[in-house]
Amino acid sequence: MKYLQFVSEYDRYPETRISGYDDQAWQGWNAVEEIIRSIRDSERVLIVDCYPGVDDEELLPHLITAFQPETVIDANEILYSGEKLTEMLNPFLTEDRVRGKMCFDTVDRFIDQEKLSEAVTRLEEGHRTLIYGFAAEKICSQGILVLADMARWEIQLRYRAGMPNYKQNNWDEDILKKFKRGFFAEWRIADRHKRTLYDRIDFYLDTNTKNEPHMITGAAFREGLRTLTRRPFRLVPYFDPGVWGGQWMKEVCHLDPDQKNYAWSFDGVPEENSIYLKYGDVRVESPAMNLTLYQPKAFLGQKNYARFGAEYPIRFDFLDTMDGQNLSLQVHPLTDYIFQKFGMNYTQDESYYILDRQKEGGVYLGLKEDIDPEEMVEDLKRAQNTNQKFAAEKYVNFWPAKKFDHFLIPAGTVHCSSKDCMVLEVSATPYIFTFKLWDWDRVGLDGKPRPIHIDDGEKVIQFDRRTRWVQENLIDCFEVLEDNDRFREVKTGLHELEFIETHVFDIYKEVLFKSDGEFCMCNLVDGKSARIESTEGRFEPFTVHYAETFILPAQVGDVRILPVGEMESVKVLKANVRFM
């Protein structure tokens, strides 16, 4: 072991067991087909509404075999052609390689009403009918409804493997452009449609694993989501390499040692991560967005729901540069800029909590006292357009880091982690809005230059955030709130310009987290494992291990957290939205 003094018990496949529905879950096409056959004689219409990305070539033959329809209606045909959809979406897609504008349309805008009428007419003929595809429920609201779903990470992996966007032929297009179309348009439209189906669906079909579907009843699915609002749980993490990636997560998170590196882990991003729901021997994977969209108030709390709507506003992720390279020098947009240009109503304020570091690891943060802003921007542009390197140390402060330091990064602050750091990034959720200013004269893993956005960056850099201000306002701004023989509580941030508040608890015996009826997100940042108990017996004790992120939903109630094992202590970072 290079980085830890103990064997990590990090769980890459966290499950939540759902009681009472073991007989309403099935795995594999044989079992799924049997259920469809069982409804064939009593139901004339089977509606399979598919999230964009679900594989038609896999699903359709099995559905047709089992249901034996006399008529098959392809719901995808009621939507405009791929060319027409692109024309309609172009204002949201823009010419930028990475970012577009948020699309707030519903699927109704993209439906050809004449073709919809034709589909409805075919349905009225009374034949046993299979309606299949995205927005299938728009054709008929009566019949057995199946929601065929897929997680965003699986969609991204399929993009990389060549899958095109919805009704497109862009198999070989730049993966960043495929992702942009999904993020800004397709997923937004699809999620709004899916949200109208939750209380109506008869079956939920998990299509994330090719040729190995998992299906549950709609009742089991809804109860699974409700269960998650009443107990601690973890999201399913995923990991990805990067040009600057390191080696720490390989050891701690039990990743493939033969891979060159791992740069990111999303271990706490409900917009991107999945959840595993376990029914007997069947494990169903579902996008965590389903929980946010279906149970927003119970999950987030009344205040968070009132402020953000059905959107989870905090993100935890890992940035691993241990034995790796510097991140790109970057800045995030101010709230007004991100709203005016991209349609987001809050921005990516963030912070770096240092889980580990070695050698000369540190953080680039804020500008030096005597720099000339115009000269700095000109040097950035010159470095982008010529072979001249950007002298980052001339303009940007470098702060050596220690384990458990906390660097606060309100939007508009120039920053990046250096090599040899393991960062728990605590931030607001709009993670795609990073304006790279300088990428240390390198290309990405695909051999292409990574996108640089100096034109955007220069408009949002706060040039008055210089050395003294940064030191006084953004580095280890710790305030001890309580210190006794059971625990020590320290407020570590964030800055008053950021809506997230973070506290770190050194737990020797136990600590009580009193519920305020709002969610919080936590990570076990030190110690082997901890147990979370309900003071009112609302859930079975829940164990977390080192580096695992866990969520305490709004309805979870008061909890105790205590170390597991004698003579042990643990450290927990807790983040919540500040409403004062």
Short mmCIF file of C-alpha atoms in Angstrom, two decimals, residues 329 364 366-380 382 388-398 438 440 466-467:
data_model
loop_
_atom_site.label_atom_id
_atom_site.label_comp_id
_atom_site.label_asym_id
_atom_site.label_seq_id
_atom_site.Cartn_x
_atom_site.Cartn_y
_atom_site.Cartn_z
CA LEU A 329 -5.74 26.66 -14.95
CA TYR A 364 -2.97 27.55 -7.55
CA GLY A 366 -5.99 33.82 -6.82
CA LEU A 367 -3.73 36.37 -8.49
CA LYS A 368 -0.50 37.96 -7.30
CA GLU A 369 -0.54 41.46 -5.90
CA ASP A 370 1.37 43.28 -8.62
CA ILE A 371 0.04 41.68 -11.80
CA ASP A 372 -1.33 43.65 -14.75
CA PRO A 373 -4.71 42.17 -15.83
CA GLU A 374 -4.35 43.25 -19.46
CA GLU A 375 -0.86 41.79 -19.67
CA MET A 376 -2.08 38.53 -18.14
CA VAL A 377 -4.92 38.17 -20.66
CA GLU A 378 -2.60 38.96 -23.55
CA ASP A 379 -0.14 36.32 -22.34
CA LEU A 380 -2.95 33.77 -22.08
CA ARG A 382 -0.52 34.42 -26.92
CA GLN A 388 4.83 30.40 -26.18
CA LYS A 389 4.15 28.97 -22.72
CA PHE A 390 2.05 30.85 -20.19
CA ALA A 391 4.05 31.76 -17.08
CA ALA A 392 1.41 30.75 -14.52
CA GLU A 393 3.73 31.38 -11.56
CA LYS A 394 4.13 34.99 -12.68
CA TYR A 395 0.44 35.72 -12.29
CA VAL A 396 -1.14 33.11 -10.01
CA ASN A 397 -0.41 32.30 -6.37
CA PHE A 398 0.76 28.79 -5.54
CA TRP A 438 -4.23 27.41 -19.81
CA TRP A 440 0.08 23.49 -19.55
CA ARG A 466 -5.12 38.80 -4.94
CA THR A 467 -2.62 37.31 -2.53
#
